[in-house]
Amino acid sequence: MKKFFLSFLALVSLTVLYAAEPDQVLMTIDGKPVMASEFLYIFQKNNQESSADPKSFDEYLELFTNFKLKVAEAEMQHIDTTQAFKEELKGYRAQAVEKYLRDEQAIDSLVRLSYYRMRHFRRASHIAIRCQQDASDSLRQAALARINFIRQQAVSGKEDFYALAEKYSEDPNKSTNGAELGWIIPFRYIYSFEDAVYNTPVGSITPVFNSPFGLHIALVEEEIETEEVHAAHIMKMVPKDDPAKEQTAKAQIDSLYQVILNGADFDETALKNSDDKGSAMRGGDLGWFTRGVMIRPFEQSAFSLQQGETSQPIRSDYGWHIIRLYERRQPQPLDSLYSAIRRNVERDERMDEAKKAFISKTRKEYSLPDSMTDDEVFAYADSHIEEKYPELRHLVREYHDGILLFEVSTKRVWDRASKDTAGLINFFNTHRDSYKWTEPRFKGFMIYARDKQSAKRAETIAKTVPFDSVAKTIRERMNNDSVTIVRVERGLWKQGQNPAVDKFGFKTKASTYTPDDDFPIVKAVGKKLKNPETYNDERGKVVSDYQDQMDAQWVQELRKKHNVILNEETWKAIKSKQ
């Protein structure tokens, strides 16, 4: 309930009309000022969000004053000093300020840069020297000296890059991939790899860069403008180091290729013959993919085909393939991908770049000394952010007051009203006319039994045991953990809500209800009521109305307890502008 209450308060952030002018004190409560801008913010927000008729300024002033009185009472009870309150407000504030403690221009630039890179893939090879991130200074200096020596050898042309990789690289995948990294696709490689490769001209070697693994240099081999292809394949798998099965698979794929050349339907052939069962169910369809997704031989063949063309059998590490190319297309425009790319940026290491930009701007904006660390600069910006953004200040105040309002109202009204049985009975008896029904209800139990004897026994329990204990007693006395002999439903039904109740409770002849085969014996135990006989028959409404009454009484008490002084001059100025 609290989460809903607070999320409702924070649905939107509006610019306060009054913020363009010097803020004025609207009222004081026990000498504490309440500003006009806060009233206008709340008024505009709630009247925009509400589907009901907008309330007049005078009506809303009354509601606003009551609201601030309850907050003042909560503060008088020191609810705002509890650790639970502080932690909760801290959490909500952190969510609210997050978007203000970032450089939106820098993030937008990162999105656009990422999109450009998604349109222009680069292929690279690398050399790695192991060096753990927590390595000692001496080990790191030794690793750095070694990678710099290798880079110097490669840049000077004294030795071939691939030969240097074979000789020196400590990449654990070197035995299978050699120096090859393949296509550097944004968000697929760590950002330090991506950034180093894209910031180096094609044909050149990157400066030394770091990763969690160690130190690297990369040779940028080529750049291509990205496209996507939509393809399907028929596959025959080949286990490693099994020459006999290799020959069998080759013979099978060659035979299937001839079948396709002779006009057989590709989809049907894939469905019946492909060993890739996932795509076979779709006629071999692999969907759309870019470079860098499929293994190298498969990718080279797929991207070399023309639309509608079928490849000859090709070998990959997994077996033999026949590929059919359906379509080619350029990547989607930035507008349609912007949100998805931004989400990736915000989860990625590149957000460190945006944070650096924010730190730099903050230093200049507040003329902060160079001696302050980045963390200290960020903390400084955080502590002053409400001063800079009025709408944020009002939102955080709203969270603050909303939490207090919830806690103090729960304690003083909501919980007290729902637990005050005597008060609820008295309130219901005093206001019976407010809860009359326009049509009767059936109040009681529906019993569904496996046999007549069980139904009779359950009926006896329902008639002799206190109303609130009937369902529990039947379950405990007649059912066990493994077998249910009787099902029982407790309710207050209108005609038309439950077919079984219509037939056995209201005894409606037109009912078409048919008992369940497992519970063929059905009985209704209860009575028809023209109007509620106890407050429990309309508990939700009664509790709500009783809470409203208690709330009204509480407000009267607060009006007497706390000193409210309205600044009439400010109030008249506000009203004159509406």
PDB file of C-alpha atoms in Angstrom, residues 148-276:
ATOM      1  CA  ASN A 148      55.615  -2.082 -24.944  1.00  0.00           C
ATOM      2  CA  PHE A 149      58.591  -4.015 -26.304  1.00  0.00           C
ATOM      3  CA  ILE A 150      56.270  -6.229 -28.385  1.00  0.00           C
ATOM      4  CA  ARG A 151      54.405  -3.186 -29.689  1.00  0.00           C
ATOM      5  CA  GLN A 152      57.666  -1.457 -30.653  1.00  0.00           C
ATOM      6  CA  GLN A 153      58.737  -4.543 -32.588  1.00  0.00           C
ATOM      7  CA  ALA A 154      55.408  -4.643 -34.437  1.00  0.00           C
ATOM      8  CA  VAL A 155      55.173  -0.900 -35.175  1.00  0.00           C
ATOM      9  CA  SER A 156      58.746  -0.721 -36.456  1.00  0.00           C
ATOM     10  CA  GLY A 157      58.113  -3.653 -38.757  1.00  0.00           C
ATOM     11  CA  LYS A 158      60.980  -5.639 -37.308  1.00  0.00           C
ATOM     12  CA  GLU A 159      58.713  -8.592 -36.843  1.00  0.00           C
ATOM     13  CA  ASP A 160      55.304  -9.629 -38.180  1.00  0.00           C
ATOM     14  CA  PHE A 161      52.377  -8.989 -35.797  1.00  0.00           C
ATOM     15  CA  TYR A 162      51.072 -12.543 -36.086  1.00  0.00           C
ATOM     16  CA  ALA A 163      54.542 -13.985 -35.495  1.00  0.00           C
ATOM     17  CA  LEU A 164      54.848 -11.821 -32.391  1.00  0.00           C
ATOM     18  CA  ALA A 165      51.439 -13.058 -31.239  1.00  0.00           C
ATOM     19  CA  GLU A 166      52.525 -16.658 -31.752  1.00  0.00           C
ATOM     20  CA  LYS A 167      55.722 -16.037 -29.819  1.00  0.00           C
ATOM     21  CA  TYR A 168      54.563 -13.820 -26.948  1.00  0.00           C
ATOM     22  CA  SER A 169      50.772 -13.657 -26.565  1.00  0.00           C
ATOM     23  CA  GLU A 170      49.367 -15.157 -23.372  1.00  0.00           C
ATOM     24  CA  ASP A 171      45.773 -15.222 -24.603  1.00  0.00           C
ATOM     25  CA  PRO A 172      44.312 -18.539 -23.321  1.00  0.00           C
ATOM     26  CA  ASN A 173      42.430 -18.940 -26.630  1.00  0.00           C
ATOM     27  CA  LYS A 174      45.575 -18.592 -28.747  1.00  0.00           C
ATOM     28  CA  SER A 175      45.757 -22.317 -29.514  1.00  0.00           C
ATOM     29  CA  THR A 176      42.368 -22.243 -31.269  1.00  0.00           C
ATOM     30  CA  ASN A 177      41.997 -18.635 -32.488  1.00  0.00           C
ATOM     31  CA  GLY A 178      45.588 -17.526 -32.886  1.00  0.00           C
ATOM     32  CA  ALA A 179      45.710 -13.738 -32.596  1.00  0.00           C
ATOM     33  CA  GLU A 180      42.258 -13.272 -34.105  1.00  0.00           C
ATOM     34  CA  LEU A 181      39.570 -11.339 -32.195  1.00  0.00           C
ATOM     35  CA  GLY A 182      37.125 -11.263 -35.079  1.00  0.00           C
ATOM     36  CA  TRP A 183      34.573  -8.496 -35.503  1.00  0.00           C
ATOM     37  CA  ILE A 184      34.532  -5.974 -32.665  1.00  0.00           C
ATOM     38  CA  ILE A 185      30.834  -5.422 -32.085  1.00  0.00           C
ATOM     39  CA  PRO A 186      29.682  -2.743 -29.619  1.00  0.00           C
ATOM     40  CA  PHE A 187      28.439  -4.143 -26.293  1.00  0.00           C
ATOM     41  CA  ARG A 188      29.770  -7.612 -27.104  1.00  0.00           C
ATOM     42  CA  TYR A 189      33.410  -6.962 -26.229  1.00  0.00           C
ATOM     43  CA  ILE A 190      34.478  -5.092 -23.108  1.00  0.00           C
ATOM     44  CA  TYR A 191      34.603  -1.363 -23.702  1.00  0.00           C
ATOM     45  CA  SER A 192      38.395  -1.016 -23.444  1.00  0.00           C
ATOM     46  CA  PHE A 193      38.781  -3.424 -26.406  1.00  0.00           C
ATOM     47  CA  GLU A 194      36.120  -1.673 -28.439  1.00  0.00           C
ATOM     48  CA  ASP A 195      37.385   1.829 -27.727  1.00  0.00           C
ATOM     49  CA  ALA A 196      41.021   1.023 -28.474  1.00  0.00           C
ATOM     50  CA  VAL A 197      40.144  -0.606 -31.808  1.00  0.00           C
ATOM     51  CA  TYR A 198      37.792   2.170 -32.960  1.00  0.00           C
ATOM     52  CA  ASN A 199      40.177   4.951 -31.930  1.00  0.00           C
ATOM     53  CA  THR A 200      43.001   3.509 -34.040  1.00  0.00           C
ATOM     54  CA  PRO A 201      43.226   3.895 -37.842  1.00  0.00           C
ATOM     55  CA  VAL A 202      42.627   0.775 -39.925  1.00  0.00           C
ATOM     56  CA  GLY A 203      45.941  -0.957 -40.608  1.00  0.00           C
ATOM     57  CA  SER A 204      47.545   0.424 -37.447  1.00  0.00           C
ATOM     58  CA  ILE A 205      48.319  -0.993 -34.023  1.00  0.00           C
ATOM     59  CA  THR A 206      46.528   0.338 -30.970  1.00  0.00           C
ATOM     60  CA  PRO A 207      48.260   1.850 -27.969  1.00  0.00           C
ATOM     61  CA  VAL A 208      48.532  -0.494 -24.984  1.00  0.00           C
ATOM     62  CA  PHE A 209      45.174  -0.894 -23.228  1.00  0.00           C
ATOM     63  CA  ASN A 210      43.894  -2.681 -20.137  1.00  0.00           C
ATOM     64  CA  SER A 211      41.308  -5.358 -19.529  1.00  0.00           C
ATOM     65  CA  PRO A 212      40.464  -7.462 -16.461  1.00  0.00           C
ATOM     66  CA  PHE A 213      42.708 -10.124 -18.022  1.00  0.00           C
ATOM     67  CA  GLY A 214      45.796  -7.990 -18.502  1.00  0.00           C
ATOM     68  CA  LEU A 215      47.481  -5.711 -21.061  1.00  0.00           C
ATOM     69  CA  HIS A 216      46.835  -5.767 -24.810  1.00  0.00           C
ATOM     70  CA  ILE A 217      47.679  -4.340 -28.180  1.00  0.00           C
ATOM     71  CA  ALA A 218      45.510  -4.929 -31.258  1.00  0.00           C
ATOM     72  CA  LEU A 219      46.023  -4.733 -35.001  1.00  0.00           C
ATOM     73  CA  VAL A 220      43.016  -3.088 -36.676  1.00  0.00           C
ATOM     74  CA  GLU A 221      42.662  -5.080 -39.888  1.00  0.00           C
ATOM     75  CA  GLU A 222      39.572  -3.795 -41.669  1.00  0.00           C
ATOM     76  CA  GLU A 223      36.332  -1.844 -41.353  1.00  0.00           C
ATOM     77  CA  ILE A 224      33.108  -2.626 -43.174  1.00  0.00           C
ATOM     78  CA  GLU A 225      29.744  -0.923 -43.311  1.00  0.00           C
ATOM     79  CA  THR A 226      27.380  -3.200 -41.460  1.00  0.00           C
ATOM     80  CA  GLU A 227      24.452  -4.999 -42.994  1.00  0.00           C
ATOM     81  CA  GLU A 228      22.129  -7.751 -41.813  1.00  0.00           C
ATOM     82  CA  VAL A 229      21.157 -10.918 -43.629  1.00  0.00           C
ATOM     83  CA  HIS A 230      18.183 -13.216 -43.243  1.00  0.00           C
ATOM     84  CA  ALA A 231      19.256 -16.788 -43.937  1.00  0.00           C
ATOM     85  CA  ALA A 232      18.401 -20.451 -43.408  1.00  0.00           C
ATOM     86  CA  HIS A 233      20.518 -23.590 -43.445  1.00  0.00           C
ATOM     87  CA  ILE A 234      20.468 -27.362 -43.629  1.00  0.00           C
ATOM     88  CA  MET A 235      23.093 -28.953 -41.406  1.00  0.00           C
ATOM     89  CA  LYS A 236      24.756 -32.315 -40.975  1.00  0.00           C
ATOM     90  CA  MET A 237      26.741 -32.485 -37.733  1.00  0.00           C
ATOM     91  CA  VAL A 238      30.178 -34.099 -37.608  1.00  0.00           C
ATOM     92  CA  PRO A 239      31.753 -35.268 -34.325  1.00  0.00           C
ATOM     93  CA  LYS A 240      35.363 -34.229 -33.876  1.00  0.00           C
ATOM     94  CA  ASP A 241      38.055 -36.701 -34.968  1.00  0.00           C
ATOM     95  CA  ASP A 242      35.664 -39.214 -36.541  1.00  0.00           C
ATOM     96  CA  PRO A 243      36.700 -39.742 -40.213  1.00  0.00           C
ATOM     97  CA  ALA A 244      33.993 -42.326 -40.876  1.00  0.00           C
ATOM     98  CA  LYS A 245      31.188 -40.005 -39.801  1.00  0.00           C
ATOM     99  CA  GLU A 246      32.904 -37.169 -41.666  1.00  0.00           C
ATOM    100  CA  GLN A 247      32.551 -39.113 -44.921  1.00  0.00           C
ATOM    101  CA  THR A 248      28.966 -40.074 -44.137  1.00  0.00           C
ATOM    102  CA  ALA A 249      28.001 -36.466 -43.368  1.00  0.00           C
ATOM    103  CA  LYS A 250      29.730 -35.201 -46.513  1.00  0.00           C
ATOM    104  CA  ALA A 251      27.900 -37.739 -48.648  1.00  0.00           C
ATOM    105  CA  GLN A 252      24.583 -36.786 -47.032  1.00  0.00           C
ATOM    106  CA  ILE A 253      25.079 -33.041 -47.480  1.00  0.00           C
ATOM    107  CA  ASP A 254      26.157 -33.509 -51.120  1.00  0.00           C
ATOM    108  CA  SER A 255      23.028 -35.570 -51.750  1.00  0.00           C
ATOM    109  CA  LEU A 256      20.807 -32.934 -50.139  1.00  0.00           C
ATOM    110  CA  TYR A 257      22.509 -30.220 -52.203  1.00  0.00           C
ATOM    111  CA  GLN A 258      21.622 -32.086 -55.395  1.00  0.00           C
ATOM    112  CA  VAL A 259      18.041 -32.447 -54.166  1.00  0.00           C
ATOM    113  CA  ILE A 260      17.856 -28.667 -53.648  1.00  0.00           C
ATOM    114  CA  LEU A 261      19.410 -28.010 -57.092  1.00  0.00           C
ATOM    115  CA  ASN A 262      16.772 -30.270 -58.635  1.00  0.00           C
ATOM    116  CA  GLY A 263      14.014 -28.039 -57.272  1.00  0.00           C
ATOM    117  CA  ALA A 264      13.120 -29.529 -53.893  1.00  0.00           C
ATOM    118  CA  ASP A 265      11.554 -27.139 -51.380  1.00  0.00           C
ATOM    119  CA  PHE A 266      14.313 -25.824 -49.088  1.00  0.00           C
ATOM    120  CA  ASP A 267      12.084 -25.441 -46.016  1.00  0.00           C
ATOM    121  CA  GLU A 268      10.674 -28.954 -46.319  1.00  0.00           C
ATOM    122  CA  THR A 269      14.111 -30.457 -46.908  1.00  0.00           C
ATOM    123  CA  ALA A 270      15.488 -28.680 -43.819  1.00  0.00           C
ATOM    124  CA  LEU A 271      12.540 -29.806 -41.709  1.00  0.00           C
ATOM    125  CA  LYS A 272      13.082 -33.463 -42.596  1.00  0.00           C
ATOM    126  CA  ASN A 273      16.877 -33.643 -42.790  1.00  0.00           C
ATOM    127  CA  SER A 274      18.711 -30.909 -40.843  1.00  0.00           C
ATOM    128  CA  ASP A 275      20.544 -31.936 -37.665  1.00  0.00           C
ATOM    129  CA  ASP A 276      20.038 -28.426 -36.231  1.00  0.00           C
TER     130      ASP A 276
END
